[in-house]
Coordinates of C-alpha atoms in Angstrom, one line a residue:
M1 CA -15.5 118.5 -106.6
F2 CA -17.1 115.2 -105.6
S3 CA -19.0 113.8 -108.6
G4 CA -21.5 111.7 -106.7
R5 CA -24.7 112.7 -105.0
S6 CA -24.6 114.5 -101.6
V7 CA -23.4 112.2 -98.9
E8 CA -22.4 112.4 -95.2
I9 CA -19.6 110.2 -93.9
A10 CA -18.5 109.5 -90.3
F11 CA -14.8 109.9 -89.4
S12 CA -14.0 108.3 -86.0
H13 CA -10.8 109.3 -84.3
I14 CA -9.4 109.8 -80.7
W15 CA -8.6 113.5 -80.6
A16 CA -11.1 115.4 -78.5
T17 CA -11.2 119.2 -78.4
P18 CA -11.8 120.6 -74.9
P19 CA -15.2 122.2 -74.3
G20 CA -15.4 125.9 -75.0
A21 CA -12.4 125.9 -77.3
T22 CA -12.1 128.7 -79.8
V23 CA -11.7 128.0 -83.5
A24 CA -8.0 128.4 -83.2
Q25 CA -7.9 125.9 -80.3
L26 CA -9.7 123.2 -82.1
H27 CA -7.6 120.0 -82.4
P28 CA -5.9 120.1 -85.9
V29 CA -7.9 117.1 -87.0
E30 CA -11.1 119.1 -86.5
Q31 CA -9.6 122.0 -88.4
V32 CA -8.8 119.6 -91.3
V33 CA -12.4 118.4 -91.3
N34 CA -13.8 121.9 -91.1
A35 CA -11.5 123.1 -93.9
Y36 CA -12.7 120.3 -96.1
N37 CA -16.4 120.8 -95.3
A38 CA -16.1 124.5 -96.1
K39 CA -15.3 123.6 -99.7
N40 CA -18.9 122.3 -100.1
T41 CA -17.8 119.3 -102.3
G42 CA -21.0 117.4 -101.8
V43 CA -19.4 115.3 -99.1
K44 CA -20.1 116.3 -95.4
V45 CA -17.6 114.8 -93.0
A46 CA -19.0 114.2 -89.5
S47 CA -16.1 114.1 -87.0
R48 CA -16.7 111.9 -84.0
V49 CA -14.7 110.9 -80.9
D50 CA -16.0 107.6 -79.5
S51 CA -13.1 107.3 -77.1
T52 CA -9.7 108.9 -76.6
V53 CA -8.2 105.3 -76.4
Y54 CA -7.6 103.6 -79.8
I55 CA -8.8 100.1 -78.8
E56 CA -12.1 101.5 -77.3
S57 CA -12.6 103.5 -80.5
L58 CA -12.1 100.4 -82.6
Q59 CA -14.4 98.4 -80.5
K60 CA -17.2 101.0 -81.0
A61 CA -16.5 100.9 -84.7
Q62 CA -16.7 97.1 -84.7
A63 CA -20.0 97.2 -82.9
D64 CA -21.3 99.7 -85.5
M65 CA -20.1 97.4 -88.3
A66 CA -21.9 94.4 -86.8
A67 CA -25.1 96.5 -86.7
G68 CA -24.6 97.3 -90.4
R69 CA -23.6 101.0 -89.8
P70 CA -19.9 101.0 -90.4
P71 CA -18.2 104.4 -90.0
A72 CA -16.6 105.3 -93.3
L73 CA -13.3 106.2 -91.8
V74 CA -11.6 105.1 -88.5
M75 CA -8.2 106.0 -87.2
T76 CA -6.6 102.6 -86.9
P77 CA -3.3 102.0 -85.1
W78 CA -0.4 100.5 -87.1
A79 CA -0.3 97.7 -84.5
F80 CA -3.8 96.6 -85.5
I81 CA -3.4 96.4 -89.3
N82 CA -3.6 92.6 -89.3
F83 CA -6.6 92.7 -86.9
A84 CA -8.4 95.3 -89.0
D85 CA -7.9 93.2 -92.1
A86 CA -8.9 89.9 -90.5
A87 CA -11.6 90.9 -88.1
L88 CA -13.0 94.3 -89.4
N89 CA -12.8 93.6 -93.2
A90 CA -11.1 96.9 -93.9
T91 CA -11.4 98.2 -97.5
N92 CA -8.3 98.4 -99.6
L93 CA -7.6 101.9 -101.1
E94 CA -7.1 100.1 -104.4
D95 CA -10.8 99.2 -104.3
I96 CA -12.1 102.7 -103.9
A97 CA -9.7 105.0 -105.7
P98 CA -10.5 106.0 -109.3
P99 CA -7.9 104.8 -111.9
G100 CA -4.6 106.6 -111.4
E101 CA -5.6 108.6 -108.4
L102 CA -4.0 106.3 -105.7
D103 CA -0.6 106.4 -107.4
T104 CA -0.9 110.2 -107.6
L105 CA -1.7 110.5 -103.9
L106 CA 1.0 108.1 -102.8
A107 CA 3.6 109.8 -104.9
N108 CA 3.5 112.7 -102.4
M109 CA 4.0 110.3 -99.4
S110 CA 7.2 109.1 -97.8
P111 CA 7.9 105.5 -99.1
A112 CA 8.6 104.5 -95.5
A113 CA 5.1 105.7 -94.5
V114 CA 3.4 103.9 -97.4
D115 CA 5.2 100.7 -96.3
L116 CA 3.5 101.0 -92.9
V117 CA 0.0 100.6 -94.5
T118 CA 1.0 97.9 -97.0
L119 CA -0.1 94.4 -96.3
N120 CA 0.1 91.6 -98.8
G121 CA 0.7 94.2 -101.6
K122 CA -2.4 96.2 -100.8
R123 CA -2.8 99.6 -99.1
K124 CA -4.9 99.1 -96.1
G125 CA -5.4 102.8 -95.4
F126 CA -3.8 106.2 -95.6
P127 CA -0.7 106.8 -93.5
Y128 CA -1.6 109.9 -91.4
A129 CA -0.6 110.0 -87.7
L130 CA 3.1 109.1 -87.8
S131 CA 5.0 109.3 -84.6
C132 CA 7.7 107.7 -82.5
P133 CA 8.4 107.8 -78.7
V134 CA 10.7 110.4 -77.4
I135 CA 11.7 111.5 -73.9
Y136 CA 10.3 114.8 -72.8
Y137 CA 12.4 116.5 -70.1
N138 CA 12.0 119.4 -67.7
N139 CA 15.1 121.5 -68.3
D140 CA 14.6 123.5 -65.1
I141 CA 14.8 120.4 -63.0
L142 CA 17.9 119.1 -64.8
K143 CA 19.6 122.4 -64.3
K144 CA 18.7 122.4 -60.6
A145 CA 20.2 118.9 -60.4
G146 CA 23.4 119.9 -62.3
V147 CA 22.8 117.3 -65.0
E148 CA 23.4 117.9 -68.7
P149 CA 20.8 116.3 -70.9
A150 CA 23.4 115.1 -73.5
A151 CA 25.2 113.2 -70.8
L152 CA 22.1 111.8 -69.1
F153 CA 20.6 110.5 -72.4
K154 CA 23.8 109.2 -73.9
D155 CA 23.1 105.6 -73.1
W156 CA 21.2 103.6 -70.5
A157 CA 24.3 103.1 -68.4
S158 CA 24.8 106.9 -68.2
F159 CA 21.1 107.3 -67.4
A160 CA 21.4 104.9 -64.5
E161 CA 24.5 106.6 -63.3
L162 CA 23.2 110.2 -63.4
G163 CA 19.6 109.5 -62.6
P164 CA 20.1 109.6 -58.8
K165 CA 21.4 113.2 -59.1
V166 CA 18.1 114.1 -60.6
R167 CA 16.2 112.2 -58.0
A168 CA 18.1 114.1 -55.3
A169 CA 16.6 117.3 -56.6
T170 CA 13.0 115.9 -56.6
D171 CA 13.0 113.2 -53.9
A172 CA 10.7 111.2 -56.1
P173 CA 10.9 108.9 -59.2
I174 CA 12.2 110.8 -62.2
I175 CA 10.8 109.2 -65.3
G176 CA 7.6 107.4 -66.3
V177 CA 5.6 106.4 -69.4
G178 CA 2.8 108.4 -70.9
T179 CA 1.6 105.9 -73.5
N180 CA 0.7 102.2 -73.8
S181 CA 3.8 100.6 -72.2
D182 CA 4.3 97.9 -75.0
W183 CA 5.1 100.6 -77.5
P184 CA 8.3 102.0 -75.9
A185 CA 9.1 98.4 -74.8
Q186 CA 9.3 97.4 -78.4
S187 CA 11.7 100.2 -79.2
L188 CA 13.9 99.2 -76.2
I189 CA 13.9 95.5 -77.1
Q190 CA 14.8 96.3 -80.7
S191 CA 17.5 98.7 -79.7
A192 CA 19.0 96.0 -77.5
G193 CA 19.2 93.8 -80.6
G194 CA 16.0 91.8 -80.0
R195 CA 12.5 91.8 -81.5
I196 CA 8.9 91.2 -80.4
L197 CA 7.8 88.7 -83.2
N198 CA 9.8 86.6 -85.6
D199 CA 9.2 86.8 -89.3
D200 CA 6.7 83.9 -89.0
N201 CA 4.8 85.9 -86.3
T202 CA 5.9 83.6 -83.4
P203 CA 6.8 85.5 -80.2
A204 CA 10.5 86.3 -79.8
L205 CA 10.2 88.4 -76.7
D206 CA 12.0 86.1 -74.3
S207 CA 15.4 86.4 -76.0
A208 CA 18.6 87.4 -74.1
E209 CA 18.4 90.8 -75.8
A210 CA 14.8 91.3 -74.7
I211 CA 15.8 90.4 -71.1
T212 CA 18.5 93.0 -71.2
A213 CA 16.1 95.7 -72.4
M214 CA 13.3 94.9 -70.0
K215 CA 15.8 94.6 -67.1
T216 CA 17.0 98.1 -67.8
I217 CA 13.7 99.6 -66.8
A218 CA 13.0 97.1 -64.0
D219 CA 16.4 98.1 -62.5
L220 CA 15.5 101.8 -62.7
N221 CA 12.4 101.0 -60.7
K222 CA 14.4 99.1 -58.1
A223 CA 16.6 102.2 -57.8
G224 CA 13.6 104.4 -57.2
L225 CA 13.9 106.2 -60.5
W226 CA 10.9 104.8 -62.4
S227 CA 7.4 105.9 -61.8
T228 CA 4.8 103.1 -61.8
A229 CA 1.9 105.6 -61.9
T230 CA -0.7 105.4 -64.7
L231 CA 0.0 107.1 -68.0
Q232 CA -2.6 109.7 -67.1
E233 CA -1.0 110.4 -63.7
N234 CA 2.5 110.6 -65.3
N235 CA 1.1 113.0 -67.9
A236 CA -0.4 115.2 -65.2
A237 CA 2.8 115.1 -63.1
F238 CA 5.0 116.1 -66.0
S239 CA 2.6 118.8 -67.1
G240 CA 2.5 120.0 -63.5
G241 CA 6.3 120.3 -63.3
T242 CA 6.9 117.5 -60.7
L243 CA 7.9 114.6 -62.9
P244 CA 11.3 115.5 -64.6
M245 CA 11.0 113.1 -67.5
F246 CA 8.3 111.5 -69.5
M247 CA 8.4 108.8 -72.3
A248 CA 5.6 109.7 -74.7
S249 CA 4.7 110.2 -78.3
V250 CA 6.2 113.2 -80.2
A251 CA 2.5 113.8 -81.2
A252 CA 2.0 115.4 -77.8
L253 CA 4.5 118.1 -78.6
G254 CA 2.1 120.6 -80.1
G255 CA -0.2 120.5 -77.1
F256 CA 2.7 120.8 -74.7
R257 CA 4.1 123.8 -76.6
R258 CA 0.7 125.5 -76.2
S259 CA 0.1 124.6 -72.5
L260 CA 3.4 124.2 -70.5
S261 CA 4.9 127.2 -68.8
F262 CA 8.3 125.7 -67.9
D263 CA 11.4 125.1 -70.1
F264 CA 11.2 121.7 -71.6
N265 CA 12.7 119.8 -74.6
T266 CA 12.8 116.3 -76.0
S267 CA 15.6 113.7 -76.4
T268 CA 16.1 110.6 -78.4
F269 CA 16.0 107.4 -76.4
P270 CA 19.4 106.5 -74.8
L271 CA 21.4 103.8 -76.7
F272 CA 22.4 100.4 -75.6
A273 CA 26.2 100.7 -75.8
G274 CA 27.6 99.5 -79.1
K275 CA 24.2 99.0 -80.7
P276 CA 22.1 101.1 -83.1
R277 CA 18.9 102.6 -82.0
R278 CA 15.9 100.9 -83.7
M279 CA 12.7 102.8 -82.7
S280 CA 9.2 101.8 -83.4
A281 CA 6.8 104.0 -85.4
G282 CA 3.6 104.8 -83.6
G283 CA 0.3 106.4 -84.3
S284 CA -2.3 105.4 -86.8
Y285 CA -3.6 105.4 -90.3
I286 CA -7.0 106.3 -91.7
G287 CA -8.7 103.0 -92.4
V288 CA -11.7 102.8 -94.7
Y289 CA -14.5 100.6 -93.6
A290 CA -17.4 102.0 -95.8
K291 CA -19.1 99.3 -97.9
D292 CA -21.6 101.6 -99.6
K293 CA -20.3 102.9 -102.9
D294 CA -21.3 106.5 -102.2
Q295 CA -19.7 106.3 -98.8
Q296 CA -16.5 104.9 -100.3
A297 CA -16.4 107.7 -102.9
G298 CA -17.0 110.3 -100.2
A299 CA -14.2 108.8 -98.1
W300 CA -11.8 108.9 -101.0
D301 CA -12.6 112.5 -101.7
F302 CA -11.8 113.5 -98.1
L303 CA -8.6 111.4 -98.1
K304 CA -7.4 113.4 -101.1
F305 CA -7.8 116.6 -99.1
A306 CA -6.2 115.2 -96.0
A307 CA -3.2 114.2 -98.2
S308 CA -3.0 117.5 -99.9
E309 CA -0.4 120.2 -99.0
E310 CA -3.2 122.4 -97.5
G311 CA -4.5 119.5 -95.4
T312 CA -1.0 118.4 -94.4
K313 CA 0.0 121.8 -93.1
I314 CA -3.1 122.0 -90.9
W315 CA -2.6 118.5 -89.5
L316 CA 1.1 118.9 -88.7
Q317 CA 0.4 121.5 -86.0
T318 CA -0.1 118.4 -83.8
G319 CA 3.5 117.4 -83.5
Y320 CA 3.1 114.2 -85.6
L321 CA 5.9 113.6 -88.1
N322 CA 5.6 114.6 -91.7
A323 CA 4.7 111.5 -93.7
T324 CA 4.6 113.4 -96.9
K325 CA 7.2 115.0 -99.3
Y326 CA 5.7 118.5 -98.7
Q327 CA 8.1 121.0 -97.1
V328 CA 6.5 121.8 -93.7
P329 CA 8.5 123.6 -91.0
T330 CA 9.3 121.4 -88.0
L331 CA 8.2 122.3 -84.5
P332 CA 10.8 123.1 -81.9
G333 CA 11.5 119.8 -80.1
Q334 CA 10.8 117.6 -83.1
E335 CA 14.5 117.3 -83.9
S336 CA 14.9 114.2 -81.7
A337 CA 12.0 112.4 -83.4
Y338 CA 13.3 113.2 -86.8
T339 CA 16.7 111.8 -85.8
Q340 CA 15.1 108.6 -84.9
F341 CA 12.9 108.7 -88.0
N342 CA 16.1 109.1 -90.2
E343 CA 17.7 106.2 -88.4
G344 CA 14.9 104.0 -89.6
L345 CA 11.6 103.3 -87.8
T346 CA 10.0 99.9 -87.7
R347 CA 6.3 99.3 -87.8
E348 CA 4.7 99.0 -84.4
T349 CA 4.1 95.3 -83.7
A350 CA 1.3 94.2 -86.0
W351 CA -0.3 91.5 -83.9
P352 CA -1.6 88.6 -86.1
G353 CA -5.0 87.2 -86.3
R354 CA -8.5 88.0 -85.1
R355 CA -7.3 88.2 -81.5
G356 CA -4.5 90.6 -82.3
A357 CA -6.1 93.4 -80.2
E358 CA -6.3 91.1 -77.2
A359 CA -2.7 90.0 -77.7
S360 CA -1.6 93.7 -77.6
R361 CA -3.4 94.1 -74.3
V362 CA -1.8 91.0 -72.8
W363 CA 1.7 92.1 -73.7
D364 CA 1.1 95.6 -72.5
G365 CA 0.0 94.2 -69.1
Y366 CA 3.1 92.0 -68.8
V367 CA 5.4 95.0 -69.7
Q368 CA 3.9 97.0 -66.8
R369 CA 4.2 94.1 -64.4
I370 CA 7.8 93.5 -65.4
W371 CA 8.8 97.1 -65.1
S372 CA 7.2 97.4 -61.7
N373 CA 9.0 94.2 -60.5
D374 CA 5.6 92.6 -59.9
V375 CA 7.1 89.6 -61.8
G376 CA 10.7 88.8 -62.6
V377 CA 12.0 89.8 -66.0
E378 CA 12.8 86.3 -67.3
D379 CA 9.7 84.7 -65.7
G380 CA 7.4 87.5 -67.0
L381 CA 8.7 87.2 -70.5
K382 CA 8.3 83.5 -70.6
Q383 CA 4.7 83.8 -69.2
A384 CA 3.9 86.5 -71.8
K385 CA 5.3 84.3 -74.6
A386 CA 3.2 81.3 -73.5
E387 CA 0.0 83.4 -73.3
L388 CA 0.6 85.0 -76.7
Q389 CA 1.3 81.6 -78.3
T390 CA -2.1 80.3 -76.9
L391 CA -3.9 83.4 -78.3
F392 CA -2.2 83.0 -81.7
S393 CA -3.1 79.3 -81.9
Q394 CA -6.8 80.3 -81.5
G395 CA -6.8 82.4 -84.6

């Protein structure tokens, strides 16, 4: 039981539950909150969705902090860990956990997941929503096209060769992205042998390897295989059975399993021939922003439940990967994500400085322009690098 006085804490996240949902249809994060509140610990967690987009949710939290009303807990993307530390004054878990309790909590977590929230030797939050991009595919359409998934997704050369057969069955682009474009772009560039930032946080995204990776998608677009629609439009098209393939987070799997009526599955990303796959972790961690001691104590008490076996089993109905050592059955379709996890996930690019969130948006915009051939690959990467260098120089 919580040993402090009664306290209510705000937990800001991006997972909205549709209006009129039954208790069973509540998003798993709401189910976790409800299960905790039912224990009557003396801490009441108020779940709130300020936006279904991470950056907008963080901006609202930042405004609340400036007004002296920081939410106790905010889902914070891995990519913004430096930004949260520099601009939002995130609270280290070491500063709120009673002696010995943090070590006990982290002992049940995957070391790889703990590394994702570690900055300068401190734990900047609790690793919670761990994901990676996968390719969802409509098996009915691939069967109609006479294309075997294993052959199509073997490597990017095979995808470019067999993709036109799939397009012939749909007479439309066959694959699009259903997330922020810079995230799968990082995985592609890394898998081609490149990287987004050097160890000293200088941009490295105009290398020969990065050019190869980005040209792969730009060429798919030139061939009429790539959808340049928005992520929301691509999501709707895949869910409606018209877009055969869809790059998105494995976290969408639980919702797709509940809502889609056609035969679908997931695949690992195709390889670049002769090179290992190096995918980027995605998702977010629970950052603590409370400054009041009672709020901090309440936040810690809730984190302990979220990290427990009971809380974990509720949460993993989503499709997110298991960041703990608890044995929780995998969902059908998670196999490809766990293959990539076991190959070794890197942290989603942690943009440096107080303008890190802006840097993320700049790069995402260039990725979209390059993939749609609005700007040439080499020119686009050079321009992106120059803009990012300017932002980084400004702190």
